[in-house]
Amino acid sequence: MSALATSVGQLHLTNPIMPASGTFTEDLADVFDLGILGAHVLKTFTAEARTGNPTPRVCDLTGGMMNAIGIPSKGLEHFLTHTLPFWARYDVPLIVSISAHSYDAFARLAAAVSVPGVAAIEANISCPNIEADGRAFAVRADTTGHVVAQLREATDLPLWVKLSPNTGEPVEVAQAAEAAGADALVVANTLLGMAIDIETRQPRLGNVMGGISGPAIKPVALRMTYQAASATRIPVIGCGGITTVADVVEFLIAGATAVQVGTATFQSPTTMQRLLTGLEDWLRAQGIASVNDLRGTVALPHAPAPVPAMLT
Amino acid sequence: MNAIPKDSTLTTAPPYRCAEALTVVRSNAVVNTDYRLLTLDAPAEVLDCAPGQFFQLLCPGTADDQPFLRRPMSIFDFDAATGSLRFLYKVTGAGTRGLATLRPGDRLNVLGPLGQGFSMQDDWQRLMLVARGVGLATLAPLARMAQAHGRQLTAICSARAPEFVMSVDHFRECGAEVIVVTDTDGSSSPDAMRALIEARIAHDGVDAFYTCGSARLARMLQDIGAEYDIPGEIAVEQQMACGLGMCQACVRPFHEGGKIVHRRVCREGPVFQLKGVVA
């Protein structure tokens, strides 16, 4: 048994390193063999075709970046006929990330992508819910529970739910997702932000506001991973600012079962390849037999305290 | 020449289209008040380049700037025989300010070559290159390509003033006829340049245009190209993050089949057909 092998629920992974949605397409195969990854998490897509937001869609920040790409999508038909066949060449679990603006549309899309070749569905519930005045599903426990329950009814595939850091009730949201039938939680997504060019006084993103990602948000994602892992019984996949082997280990110690790497791949496309080699070397050097031995081993200063609903 | 540092975590296997590689700075010279020329010792796996392609440079930070994303930079010159890769750049922001601090012997992580380069169809025998500013750097390797293919090349180099004109010697070495136009004597104005180009078309003929660096020049060449039925190619720029096509940050609109479509500059470009670009 490889020291890196793990599983997310019933899904076996050869290692805990996988891409974060939105930072991974077949284009990365130009740089290294994508067959080495623990899972393939595709870019979020919607049932209908979308062009995305106006440019500029990204801007540089200290310790990361901000984006407002706007989920460009070629739609369901293109996904089934073009995207799926490409990924079938890999013997790696394929995780399909989906998004929709209403409960019903989300459920219909989940049913439509529950096809052979798809190992799990990742529900990106950070998009605005038109039935809740545009608030993202993931900012409230009730809307999270409602959408996950509908998704659960629509598919028999493992259901991963990607949470948002833009909530004041992370524990309640995580528990609502679990109670509604989520098989795993992906924690978390980008943090809503804004940047202004002081010369032109214009926002630096065409969409005015965008999502912050990269090393700058790692403590937020790590905190939420710890909270979600402490407050639920389902696997948590850590996501947010992971760049180094130490970052991966930190998330595992906080309670993550696996991790997703996103923005670091934009800076260096070989990041996940580097992390895989480095993690194996680190475990060996530490005399740790399995990556699973790290999970949830954070040494708290006192007896584990109740996890606060919100840290401010 | 400095040896290329070995780093086993960087991809070097041959079947991949591009690679992330460590290079060593050979020189980083001041060209004029605006521009610098960075010469790198680069490994062979990143030197199978085509004119018009670009690299993503992991620019070093400084006390004031900590750029996170790589910066796209078009290739000024590449030579697999000598292991040399060169970029001509203007210091404009956090990334290029970091590049300007590089000294001989320093290392620089590069990703490339990326994107689609220029083409040169068989019936394009008389080429005209029209560019301004840093666009001249992007078109520099095209001149060598034209020479290698035995094509006739006229290069119209536009700049604010004569001291800011770049690549003239390079174009001449590649056998090009070079025409310099500047703002200071008014020769770079749209009317003057249009007259100049139309005179060339009438006298010698032009089979294709190549351009980069100016939306105004692109629109003018689109107009002339449409009137005289002359095709062309343009290298376009856009802010980008990954450089590989994954993030979809660098899309631009193009005219295609009677409608507007979005294409990724890093992946489907940066070189596009001139007539399709929304300049």
Coordinates of C-alpha atoms in Angstrom, one line a residue:
Chain A
M1 CA 0.0 0.0 0.0
S2 CA 1.4 3.3 -1.0
A3 CA 2.0 5.8 1.7
L4 CA 0.0 8.3 -0.3
A5 CA -3.1 6.2 -0.9
T6 CA -6.3 7.5 0.7
S7 CA -10.0 7.5 0.1
V8 CA -12.8 10.0 0.1
G9 CA -15.8 8.0 1.3
Q10 CA -16.0 4.9 -1.0
L11 CA -13.8 6.5 -3.6
H12 CA -10.2 5.2 -3.6
L13 CA -7.4 7.7 -4.5
T14 CA -3.8 6.8 -5.2
N15 CA -2.8 10.0 -3.5
P16 CA -4.5 13.0 -1.8
I17 CA -3.4 15.7 -4.4
M18 CA -6.0 16.9 -6.9
P19 CA -6.6 20.1 -8.8
A20 CA -9.2 22.7 -7.6
S21 CA -12.0 23.3 -10.0
G22 CA -11.4 26.2 -12.4
T23 CA -7.7 25.7 -12.5
F24 CA -7.6 22.5 -14.5
T25 CA -8.3 21.6 -18.1
E26 CA -6.8 19.3 -20.6
D27 CA -4.3 22.1 -21.4
L28 CA -2.3 21.1 -18.4
A29 CA -1.4 17.8 -20.2
D30 CA 1.0 20.0 -22.2
V31 CA 3.2 20.1 -19.1
F32 CA 3.1 16.8 -17.3
D33 CA 1.4 13.4 -17.2
L34 CA -2.0 14.1 -15.6
G35 CA -2.3 10.4 -14.8
I36 CA -0.3 10.9 -11.6
L37 CA -3.0 12.9 -9.8
G38 CA -5.3 11.5 -7.1
A39 CA -8.4 12.8 -8.9
H40 CA -9.3 15.0 -11.8
V41 CA -11.6 17.9 -10.8
L42 CA -12.9 19.7 -13.9
K43 CA -13.8 23.3 -14.4
T44 CA -17.3 24.1 -13.2
F45 CA -19.8 24.1 -16.0
T46 CA -23.4 25.1 -16.4
A47 CA -26.2 23.4 -18.4
E48 CA -26.4 26.4 -20.7
A49 CA -23.5 28.0 -22.6
R50 CA -22.1 31.1 -21.0
T51 CA -19.4 33.5 -22.2
G52 CA -18.2 34.7 -18.8
N53 CA -17.4 38.2 -17.4
P54 CA -15.9 41.2 -19.1
T55 CA -12.1 41.6 -19.0
P56 CA -9.9 42.2 -17.1
R57 CA -10.8 39.0 -15.4
V58 CA -7.8 38.6 -13.2
C59 CA -5.5 40.8 -11.2
D60 CA -2.3 40.2 -9.2
L61 CA -2.3 40.6 -5.4
T62 CA 0.4 40.3 -2.8
G63 CA 0.3 36.6 -1.9
G64 CA -2.2 35.6 -4.5
M65 CA -4.6 36.8 -7.2
M66 CA -8.2 37.8 -7.6
N67 CA -10.5 36.6 -10.4
A68 CA -13.9 37.3 -11.9
I69 CA -13.8 34.8 -14.8
G70 CA -17.6 34.3 -14.6
I71 CA -17.7 30.5 -15.3
P72 CA -17.6 30.5 -19.1
S73 CA -19.2 27.2 -20.1
K74 CA -19.9 25.4 -23.4
G75 CA -22.9 23.8 -21.8
L76 CA -24.1 20.3 -21.1
E77 CA -24.1 18.9 -24.6
H78 CA -20.5 19.9 -25.2
F79 CA -19.5 18.4 -21.9
L80 CA -21.1 15.0 -22.7
T81 CA -19.8 14.8 -26.2
H82 CA -16.4 16.4 -26.0
T83 CA -15.1 16.9 -22.5
L84 CA -16.0 13.4 -21.0
P85 CA -14.3 11.4 -23.8
F86 CA -11.0 13.2 -23.3
W87 CA -10.8 12.3 -19.6
A88 CA -11.8 8.7 -20.2
R89 CA -8.2 8.0 -21.3
Y90 CA -7.0 8.4 -17.7
D91 CA -7.5 5.8 -15.0
V92 CA -8.1 8.6 -12.4
P93 CA -11.4 9.3 -10.7
L94 CA -13.1 12.1 -12.6
I95 CA -14.9 14.7 -10.5
V96 CA -17.4 16.9 -12.4
S97 CA -18.0 20.3 -11.0
I98 CA -21.4 21.8 -11.7
S99 CA -23.3 25.1 -11.0
A100 CA -26.8 26.4 -11.5
H101 CA -28.8 29.4 -10.4
S102 CA -31.8 27.5 -9.0
Y103 CA -32.5 24.4 -6.9
D104 CA -34.3 22.7 -9.7
A105 CA -31.7 23.5 -12.4
F106 CA -29.0 22.2 -10.1
A107 CA -30.7 18.9 -9.6
R108 CA -31.5 18.5 -13.3
L109 CA -27.8 19.1 -14.2
A110 CA -26.7 16.6 -11.5
A111 CA -28.9 13.9 -13.0
A112 CA -27.7 14.7 -16.5
V113 CA -24.0 14.2 -15.6
S114 CA -24.6 11.0 -13.6
V115 CA -23.2 8.9 -16.4
P116 CA -20.5 6.2 -16.7
G117 CA -17.0 7.7 -16.4
V118 CA -18.0 10.2 -13.7
A119 CA -16.7 9.2 -10.3
A120 CA -18.3 12.0 -8.2
I121 CA -20.1 15.3 -8.6
E122 CA -18.7 18.4 -7.0
A123 CA -21.5 20.9 -6.4
N124 CA -20.2 24.5 -6.6
I125 CA -22.8 26.2 -4.5
S126 CA -21.0 29.5 -4.4
C127 CA -23.0 30.8 -7.4
P128 CA -25.9 33.2 -6.8
N129 CA -29.2 31.5 -6.2
I130 CA -31.8 33.5 -8.1
E131 CA -34.5 32.1 -5.8
A132 CA -32.8 33.8 -2.8
D133 CA -32.3 37.3 -4.3
G134 CA -28.9 36.4 -5.7
R135 CA -27.3 35.3 -2.5
A136 CA -25.0 32.3 -3.0
F137 CA -26.5 29.0 -1.8
A138 CA -23.4 28.4 0.4
V139 CA -23.7 31.5 2.5
R140 CA -26.6 30.2 4.6
A141 CA -27.3 26.8 6.2
D142 CA -31.0 26.7 5.0
T143 CA -30.2 27.3 1.3
T144 CA -27.3 24.9 1.5
G145 CA -29.4 22.2 3.0
H146 CA -32.2 22.7 0.5
V147 CA -29.9 22.6 -2.6
V148 CA -27.9 19.6 -1.3
A149 CA -31.1 17.7 -0.5
Q150 CA -32.3 18.2 -4.1
L151 CA -28.9 17.2 -5.5
R152 CA -29.0 14.1 -3.3
E153 CA -32.3 13.0 -4.8
A154 CA -31.1 13.6 -8.3
T155 CA -28.0 11.4 -8.3
D156 CA -26.6 8.2 -6.8
L157 CA -23.0 9.3 -7.5
P158 CA -20.9 10.5 -4.5
L159 CA -21.8 14.1 -3.9
W160 CA -19.0 16.6 -2.9
V161 CA -20.2 20.0 -1.8
K162 CA -17.9 22.9 -2.3
L163 CA -18.4 25.5 0.5
S164 CA -17.9 29.2 0.5
P165 CA -15.7 31.2 2.9
N166 CA -18.1 34.1 2.4
T167 CA -20.4 32.9 5.1
G168 CA -20.9 33.9 8.7
E169 CA -22.0 30.4 9.7
P170 CA -19.5 28.0 8.4
V171 CA -20.2 25.2 10.9
E172 CA -23.9 25.4 10.3
V173 CA -23.5 25.4 6.6
A174 CA -21.1 22.3 6.8
Q175 CA -23.6 20.5 9.0
A176 CA -26.5 21.3 6.8
A177 CA -24.7 19.9 3.8
E178 CA -23.9 16.7 5.7
A179 CA -27.4 16.3 7.0
A180 CA -28.8 16.8 3.5
G181 CA -26.7 13.9 2.1
A182 CA -23.3 15.3 1.1
D183 CA -20.7 12.6 0.9
A184 CA -17.8 15.0 1.3
L185 CA -17.1 18.7 1.7
V186 CA -14.6 20.8 -0.3
V187 CA -13.5 23.6 1.9
A188 CA -13.4 26.2 0.6
N189 CA -13.8 28.5 -2.4
T190 CA -12.5 32.0 -3.2
L191 CA -12.9 34.9 -0.7
L192 CA -14.9 37.8 -2.1
G193 CA -12.7 40.9 -2.6
M194 CA -12.1 44.1 -4.6
A195 CA -9.1 46.0 -5.9
I196 CA -8.9 49.6 -7.3
D197 CA -6.3 51.1 -9.6
I198 CA -5.4 54.4 -7.9
E199 CA -4.4 56.1 -11.1
T200 CA -7.6 55.5 -13.0
R201 CA -9.7 55.0 -9.9
Q202 CA -11.3 52.1 -11.8
P203 CA -11.8 48.6 -10.2
R204 CA -9.0 46.3 -11.4
L205 CA -11.6 43.7 -12.4
G206 CA -14.2 44.2 -15.1
N207 CA -16.8 42.6 -12.8
V208 CA -15.8 45.1 -10.0
M209 CA -15.6 42.4 -7.4
G210 CA -13.9 39.0 -7.6
G211 CA -12.7 36.0 -5.7
I212 CA -9.3 36.1 -3.9
S213 CA -7.2 33.0 -4.0
G214 CA -3.7 31.9 -3.4
P215 CA -1.4 31.8 -0.3
A216 CA -3.1 34.9 1.1
I217 CA -6.3 33.0 1.9
K218 CA -4.7 29.8 3.2
P219 CA -5.3 30.6 6.9
V220 CA -9.0 31.2 6.2
A221 CA -9.3 27.9 4.3
L222 CA -7.4 26.0 6.9
R223 CA -9.6 27.4 9.7
M224 CA -12.7 26.4 7.8
T225 CA -11.3 22.9 7.1
Y226 CA -10.6 22.5 10.8
Q227 CA -14.1 23.7 11.7
A228 CA -15.8 21.5 9.1
A229 CA -13.8 18.4 9.9
S230 CA -14.5 18.9 13.6
A231 CA -18.2 19.5 13.2
T232 CA -19.1 16.7 10.7
R233 CA -18.4 13.0 10.1
I234 CA -17.9 13.1 6.4
P235 CA -14.5 13.6 4.6
V236 CA -13.3 17.1 4.1
I237 CA -11.1 18.1 1.2
G238 CA -9.0 21.2 2.0
C239 CA -8.7 23.9 -0.6
G240 CA -7.3 27.4 -0.5
G241 CA -3.8 28.7 -1.0
I242 CA -2.0 25.3 -1.0
T243 CA 1.4 25.8 -2.5
T244 CA 4.0 23.8 -0.6
V245 CA 4.3 20.3 1.0
A246 CA 4.0 22.0 4.4
D247 CA 0.7 23.5 3.3
V248 CA -0.6 20.0 2.4
V249 CA 0.5 18.5 5.7
E250 CA -1.1 21.4 7.6
F251 CA -4.5 20.8 6.0
L252 CA -4.2 17.0 6.7
I253 CA -3.4 17.7 10.3
A254 CA -6.3 20.1 10.5
G255 CA -8.6 17.2 9.5
A256 CA -8.6 17.1 5.7
T257 CA -8.6 13.7 3.9
A258 CA -7.3 15.2 0.6
V259 CA -6.4 18.6 -0.8
Q260 CA -7.1 20.6 -3.9
V261 CA -4.4 22.8 -5.5
G262 CA -5.6 25.7 -7.6
T263 CA -3.9 29.1 -7.9
A264 CA -0.4 27.7 -7.3
T265 CA -0.8 25.8 -10.6
F266 CA -1.4 29.1 -12.4
Q267 CA 1.9 30.4 -11.0
S268 CA 3.8 27.1 -11.7
P269 CA 2.0 24.4 -13.7
T270 CA 4.2 21.7 -12.2
T271 CA 3.1 22.5 -8.6
M272 CA 1.0 19.3 -8.1
Q273 CA 3.8 17.1 -9.6
R274 CA 6.2 18.8 -7.2
L275 CA 3.9 18.3 -4.2
L276 CA 3.4 14.6 -4.9
T277 CA 7.1 13.9 -4.9
G278 CA 7.7 16.2 -1.9
L279 CA 4.9 14.7 0.2
E280 CA 6.2 11.2 -0.3
D281 CA 9.7 12.3 0.6
W282 CA 8.5 14.2 3.7
L283 CA 6.5 11.2 5.0
R284 CA 9.5 8.9 4.6
A285 CA 11.8 11.4 6.3
Q286 CA 9.3 11.6 9.2
G287 CA 8.8 7.9 9.4
I288 CA 5.1 8.2 8.8
A289 CA 3.7 5.1 7.1
S290 CA 0.5 6.6 5.6
V291 CA -0.8 10.0 4.7
N292 CA -3.9 9.0 6.6
D293 CA -2.0 8.9 9.9
L294 CA -1.8 12.7 9.7
R295 CA -5.5 13.3 9.5
G296 CA -7.0 15.3 12.3
T297 CA -3.9 15.1 14.5
V298 CA -3.8 18.8 15.4
A299 CA -2.4 19.1 18.9
L300 CA -4.7 21.6 20.6
P301 CA -3.4 23.6 23.6
H302 CA -6.2 22.3 25.8
A303 CA -9.0 19.7 25.6
P304 CA -10.7 20.3 22.3
A305 CA -12.9 23.3 22.7
P306 CA -16.3 23.6 21.0
V307 CA -15.8 24.9 17.5
P308 CA -17.0 28.5 17.4
A309 CA -19.6 29.2 14.8
M310 CA -17.7 32.3 13.6
L311 CA -14.3 33.6 14.5
T312 CA -14.1 37.3 14.4
Chain B
M1 CA 28.2 30.5 -20.4
N2 CA 26.7 29.5 -17.1
A3 CA 25.5 25.9 -16.7
I4 CA 21.8 25.3 -16.5
P5 CA 20.9 24.4 -12.9
K6 CA 19.3 21.0 -12.6
D7 CA 16.1 20.8 -10.7
S8 CA 14.5 17.4 -10.8
T9 CA 11.0 18.7 -9.9
L10 CA 10.9 20.7 -13.2
T11 CA 9.4 18.9 -16.1
T12 CA 11.9 18.1 -18.9
A13 CA 10.4 15.1 -20.6
P14 CA 10.3 15.5 -24.4
P15 CA 6.6 14.7 -25.3
Y16 CA 5.3 17.8 -23.6
R17 CA 4.4 20.9 -25.6
C18 CA 6.1 23.3 -23.2
A19 CA 8.2 23.1 -20.0
E20 CA 8.8 25.0 -16.8
A21 CA 12.6 25.5 -16.7
L22 CA 15.3 27.3 -14.7
T23 CA 17.4 29.6 -16.8
V24 CA 20.5 31.7 -15.9
V25 CA 20.7 35.4 -16.7
R26 CA 23.6 36.1 -19.2
S27 CA 22.9 39.8 -19.4
N28 CA 20.2 42.3 -18.7
A29 CA 21.2 45.4 -20.7
V30 CA 19.7 48.9 -20.9
V31 CA 18.7 49.5 -24.6
N32 CA 17.3 53.0 -24.1
T33 CA 15.4 54.9 -21.4
D34 CA 12.4 52.7 -21.9
Y35 CA 13.6 49.3 -22.8
R36 CA 15.9 46.5 -21.6
L37 CA 17.2 43.4 -23.3
L38 CA 17.3 40.2 -21.1
T39 CA 19.5 37.4 -22.4
L40 CA 19.1 34.0 -20.7
D41 CA 21.0 30.7 -20.9
A42 CA 18.1 28.3 -21.5
P43 CA 17.9 24.5 -21.8
A44 CA 17.1 22.9 -25.1
E45 CA 13.6 21.8 -24.1
V46 CA 12.3 25.3 -24.1
L47 CA 14.1 26.5 -27.3
D48 CA 12.0 24.7 -29.9
C49 CA 10.2 28.0 -30.5
A50 CA 8.3 29.7 -33.3
P51 CA 8.2 33.4 -34.0
G52 CA 5.2 35.0 -32.2
Q53 CA 5.2 32.5 -29.3
F54 CA 5.7 33.8 -25.8
F55 CA 6.9 32.7 -22.4
Q56 CA 5.5 33.2 -18.9
L57 CA 8.2 34.6 -16.7
L58 CA 8.2 34.1 -12.9
C59 CA 9.4 37.7 -12.2
P60 CA 11.4 38.2 -9.0
G61 CA 10.0 40.3 -6.2
T62 CA 11.5 43.5 -4.9
A63 CA 11.2 45.5 -1.7
D64 CA 8.2 47.3 -3.1
D65 CA 6.7 44.7 -5.4
Q66 CA 5.8 41.0 -4.9
P67 CA 4.2 39.9 -8.2
F68 CA 2.4 36.6 -7.8
L69 CA 1.3 35.7 -11.3
R70 CA 3.8 35.2 -14.1
R71 CA 4.1 37.8 -16.7
P72 CA 3.7 36.9 -20.4
M73 CA 6.6 38.1 -22.6
S74 CA 6.9 37.6 -26.3
I75 CA 10.1 36.1 -27.6
F76 CA 12.6 38.6 -29.0
D77 CA 15.2 36.0 -30.1
F78 CA 15.9 32.4 -29.5
D79 CA 18.8 30.2 -30.6
A80 CA 18.9 26.5 -29.8
A81 CA 22.5 26.3 -31.0
T82 CA 23.9 28.7 -28.4
G83 CA 21.2 28.0 -25.7
S84 CA 20.1 31.6 -25.8
L85 CA 16.7 33.1 -25.2
R86 CA 16.1 36.8 -25.3
F87 CA 13.3 39.2 -24.2
L88 CA 13.1 42.9 -25.0
Y89 CA 10.9 44.5 -22.4
K90 CA 9.7 47.9 -21.1
V91 CA 9.6 48.5 -17.4
T92 CA 6.0 49.3 -16.8
G93 CA 4.8 47.5 -13.6
A94 CA 5.6 45.2 -10.7
G95 CA 6.7 42.3 -12.9
T96 CA 9.0 44.2 -15.2
R97 CA 10.4 46.2 -12.3
G98 CA 11.4 42.9 -10.8
L99 CA 12.9 41.7 -14.1
A100 CA 15.0 44.9 -14.3
T101 CA 16.8 43.8 -11.0
L102 CA 18.2 40.6 -12.5
R103 CA 21.9 40.4 -12.7
P104 CA 24.2 38.1 -14.7
G105 CA 24.2 34.7 -12.9
D106 CA 20.8 35.1 -11.4
R107 CA 18.2 32.4 -12.1
L108 CA 14.9 32.9 -13.7
N109 CA 12.1 30.3 -13.9
V110 CA 10.4 30.4 -17.3
L111 CA 7.4 28.5 -18.8
G112 CA 7.2 28.1 -22.5
P113 CA 7.2 28.3 -25.4
L114 CA 3.5 29.0 -25.3
G115 CA 0.8 29.9 -27.8
Q116 CA 0.5 29.8 -31.6
G117 CA 3.2 31.6 -33.6
F118 CA 3.1 33.4 -37.0
S119 CA 2.6 31.4 -40.2
M120 CA 4.1 32.2 -43.6
Q121 CA 2.1 30.8 -46.5
D122 CA 3.9 29.8 -49.6
D123 CA 2.3 32.5 -51.7
W124 CA 3.3 35.2 -49.2
Q125 CA 6.6 36.3 -50.9
R126 CA 6.5 40.0 -50.3
L127 CA 6.0 40.7 -46.7
M128 CA 5.3 43.9 -44.9
L129 CA 5.9 44.2 -41.1
V130 CA 4.3 47.3 -39.4
A131 CA 4.8 47.8 -35.7
R132 CA 5.3 50.2 -32.9
G133 CA 6.9 50.1 -29.5
V134 CA 7.3 46.7 -27.9
G135 CA 5.4 45.3 -30.9
L136 CA 8.7 45.5 -32.8
A137 CA 10.2 43.1 -30.3
T138 CA 7.4 40.6 -30.9
L139 CA 8.0 40.8 -34.7
A140 CA 11.8 40.6 -34.5
P141 CA 12.0 36.7 -34.8
L142 CA 9.6 36.9 -37.7
A143 CA 12.3 38.7 -39.7
R144 CA 14.7 35.8 -39.2
M145 CA 11.9 33.5 -40.3
A146 CA 11.3 35.5 -43.4
Q147 CA 15.0 35.5 -44.2
A148 CA 15.2 31.7 -43.7
H149 CA 12.2 31.3 -46.1
G150 CA 13.8 33.6 -48.7
R151 CA 11.0 36.2 -48.5
Q152 CA 11.2 39.8 -49.4
L153 CA 10.6 41.9 -46.2
T154 CA 9.8 45.5 -45.6
A155 CA 9.8 46.6 -42.0
I156 CA 8.0 49.9 -41.0
C157 CA 9.2 50.7 -37.5
S158 CA 7.1 53.4 -35.7
A159 CA 8.2 55.2 -32.5
R160 CA 7.6 58.4 -30.5
A161 CA 11.1 59.6 -31.5
P162 CA 14.1 58.3 -33.4
E163 CA 15.9 57.2 -30.2
F164 CA 13.0 54.9 -29.3
V165 CA 13.1 52.9 -32.5
M166 CA 14.1 49.4 -31.8
S167 CA 15.2 46.3 -33.8
V168 CA 16.3 48.3 -36.8
D169 CA 19.7 46.7 -37.0
H170 CA 18.2 43.3 -36.4
F171 CA 15.7 43.8 -39.3
R172 CA 18.6 45.0 -41.6
E173 CA 20.7 42.0 -40.6
C174 CA 17.8 39.8 -41.6
G175 CA 17.8 41.4 -45.1
A176 CA 14.8 43.6 -44.5
E177 CA 14.3 47.0 -46.0
V178 CA 13.7 49.2 -42.9
I179 CA 11.6 52.4 -42.9
V180 CA 11.5 54.4 -39.7
V181 CA 8.6 56.6 -38.9
T182 CA 8.3 58.8 -35.8
D183 CA 5.9 61.1 -34.1
T184 CA 8.5 63.9 -34.0
D185 CA 8.5 64.4 -37.7
G186 CA 4.9 63.4 -38.3
S187 CA 5.8 60.4 -40.5
S188 CA 4.0 58.0 -38.1
S189 CA 0.6 59.7 -38.5
P190 CA -2.2 57.5 -39.9
D191 CA -2.4 59.5 -43.1
A192 CA 1.3 59.5 -43.7
M193 CA 1.7 55.8 -43.0
R194 CA -1.3 54.9 -45.1
A195 CA 0.2 56.8 -48.1
L196 CA 3.5 55.1 -47.5
I197 CA 2.0 51.6 -47.5
E198 CA -0.3 52.3 -50.5
A199 CA 2.8 53.5 -52.4
R200 CA 4.5 50.3 -51.7
I201 CA 1.5 48.2 -52.7
A202 CA 1.4 50.2 -56.0
H203 CA 5.1 49.9 -56.7
D204 CA 6.3 46.5 -55.5
G205 CA 3.1 44.8 -54.2
V206 CA 2.5 43.3 -50.8
D207 CA 1.4 39.8 -50.2
A208 CA 0.8 39.9 -46.5
F209 CA 1.0 42.1 -43.4
Y210 CA 2.3 41.4 -40.0
T211 CA 1.7 43.7 -37.1
C212 CA 1.8 44.1 -33.3
G213 CA 1.7 46.7 -30.6
S214 CA -0.9 49.3 -31.8
A215 CA -4.6 49.1 -32.2
R216 CA -4.5 52.1 -34.5
L217 CA -2.0 50.4 -36.8
A218 CA -4.1 47.2 -36.7
R219 CA -7.2 49.1 -37.7
M220 CA -5.3 50.9 -40.5
L221 CA -3.9 47.6 -41.8
Q222 CA -7.4 45.9 -41.6
D223 CA -8.8 48.8 -43.8
I224 CA -5.9 48.6 -46.3
G225 CA -6.1 44.8 -46.3
A226 CA -9.8 44.8 -47.0
E227 CA -9.4 47.4 -49.8
Y228 CA -6.5 45.6 -51.6
D229 CA -7.3 42.1 -50.5
I230 CA -4.1 41.5 -48.6
P231 CA -4.2 39.0 -45.7
G232 CA -2.3 39.5 -42.5
E233 CA -1.5 38.3 -39.0
I234 CA -1.4 40.1 -35.7
A235 CA 0.1 39.2 -32.4
V236 CA -2.3 40.5 -29.7
E237 CA -1.8 41.1 -26.0
Q238 CA -4.1 40.5 -23.0
Q239 CA -3.7 40.2 -19.3
M240 CA -3.4 36.5 -18.4
A241 CA -2.9 34.3 -15.4
C242 CA -1.9 30.7 -16.4
G243 CA -0.7 31.1 -19.9
L244 CA -1.8 27.6 -20.8
G245 CA -5.5 28.1 -21.5
M246 CA -6.9 26.9 -18.2
C247 CA -8.1 30.1 -16.5
Q248 CA -9.8 31.7 -19.5
A249 CA -8.7 35.2 -18.2
C250 CA -7.2 36.3 -21.5
V251 CA -10.2 36.0 -23.8
R252 CA -10.7 38.7 -26.5
P253 CA -13.5 39.1 -29.0
F254 CA -13.0 38.3 -32.7
H255 CA -15.2 38.5 -35.8
E256 CA -15.8 35.0 -37.0
G257 CA -18.4 33.8 -39.4
G258 CA -20.5 37.0 -39.1
K259 CA -20.6 36.9 -35.3
I260 CA -18.4 37.8 -32.3
V261 CA -16.6 34.9 -30.6
H262 CA -14.2 34.8 -27.7
R263 CA -10.8 33.3 -28.1
R264 CA -8.1 32.7 -25.5
V265 CA -5.0 34.9 -26.4
C266 CA -2.7 32.4 -24.7
R267 CA -3.9 29.3 -26.4
E268 CA -5.6 30.1 -29.7
G269 CA -3.2 33.1 -30.0
P270 CA -1.4 35.3 -29.5
V271 CA -1.2 35.3 -33.3
F272 CA -4.5 35.7 -35.1
Q273 CA -5.6 36.6 -38.5
L274 CA -5.6 40.3 -38.8
K275 CA -9.1 40.6 -40.3
G276 CA -10.8 38.9 -37.4
V277 CA -9.4 40.9 -34.5
V278 CA -11.6 43.6 -32.8
A279 CA -8.9 46.3 -32.6

